[in-house]
Coordinates of C-alpha atoms in Angstrom, one line a residue:
M1 CA -37.6 7.5 -13.4
P2 CA -37.2 8.5 -9.5
K3 CA -33.4 8.2 -8.8
V4 CA -32.4 7.1 -5.4
S5 CA -30.0 9.2 -3.8
P6 CA -26.3 7.9 -3.7
E7 CA -26.2 8.7 0.1
L8 CA -29.3 6.5 0.7
L9 CA -28.0 3.8 -1.6
S10 CA -24.6 3.8 0.5
I11 CA -26.6 2.7 3.7
L12 CA -29.4 0.4 2.2
R13 CA -28.7 -3.2 2.1
C14 CA -30.6 -6.2 0.6
P15 CA -32.7 -7.8 3.3
V16 CA -32.2 -11.3 1.9
T17 CA -28.4 -11.2 1.1
G18 CA -27.1 -8.3 3.1
S19 CA -25.4 -6.9 0.2
A20 CA -25.2 -3.3 -1.3
L21 CA -27.9 -2.2 -3.6
E22 CA -27.6 -0.7 -7.0
Q23 CA -30.3 1.1 -8.9
D24 CA -31.2 -0.5 -12.4
G25 CA -34.0 1.5 -13.9
E26 CA -37.0 1.5 -11.6
E27 CA -35.7 -1.0 -9.4
L28 CA -32.9 -1.8 -6.9
V29 CA -30.8 -4.9 -7.3
S30 CA -28.6 -6.6 -4.7
T31 CA -25.0 -6.9 -5.6
A32 CA -24.7 -10.4 -4.3
A33 CA -26.9 -13.4 -5.5
A34 CA -29.4 -15.0 -3.2
A35 CA -29.3 -18.8 -2.5
S36 CA -31.4 -19.3 -5.7
G37 CA -28.3 -17.9 -7.5
E38 CA -30.0 -14.8 -8.7
K39 CA -29.8 -11.4 -7.8
V40 CA -32.7 -10.0 -5.8
R41 CA -34.8 -7.2 -7.4
Y42 CA -36.8 -4.7 -5.3
A43 CA -39.3 -2.1 -6.8
I44 CA -39.3 1.5 -6.3
Q45 CA -42.8 3.1 -6.0
D46 CA -43.2 6.8 -5.9
G47 CA -39.6 7.1 -5.1
I48 CA -39.5 4.7 -2.1
P49 CA -37.6 1.4 -2.3
L50 CA -40.0 -1.6 -1.4
L51 CA -37.4 -3.8 0.4
L52 CA -39.6 -6.6 1.3
P53 CA -38.2 -10.1 0.4
P54 CA -40.2 -11.2 -2.6
E55 CA -42.3 -13.8 -0.9
L56 CA -43.4 -11.2 1.8
L57 CA -43.9 -8.5 -1.0
A58 CA -46.6 -10.9 -2.8
A59 CA -48.2 -11.6 0.4
A60 CA -48.4 -7.8 1.3
Q61 CA -49.7 -7.0 -2.2
S62 CA -52.4 -9.9 -2.0
A63 CA -53.7 -8.5 1.4
A64 CA -54.0 -5.1 0.1
Q65 CA -56.2 -6.2 -2.8
P66 CA -60.1 -5.4 -2.0
D67 CA -62.2 -8.6 -1.9

C-alpha cells in the first residue's frame, strides 16, 4: 500500500469540501462531509492521489476507455 507522506497530506485539501484529507488504506478521505452528508473518497493510483471530484473522475475514466 503506497503511503502518502505526512508533509504532502498537510497541504492537500479536498476539492469538494476544502477540508484536510486523511489516508485510509489506498484512498484519501475528506475530514468533513460533503453536501450529500458523506465524506468524499479519492483513490491513490501508483502513489498519486486522484483529487478529482467523483463526477469528474467518472467522466475522465470513461473518456480514457478505448472505443
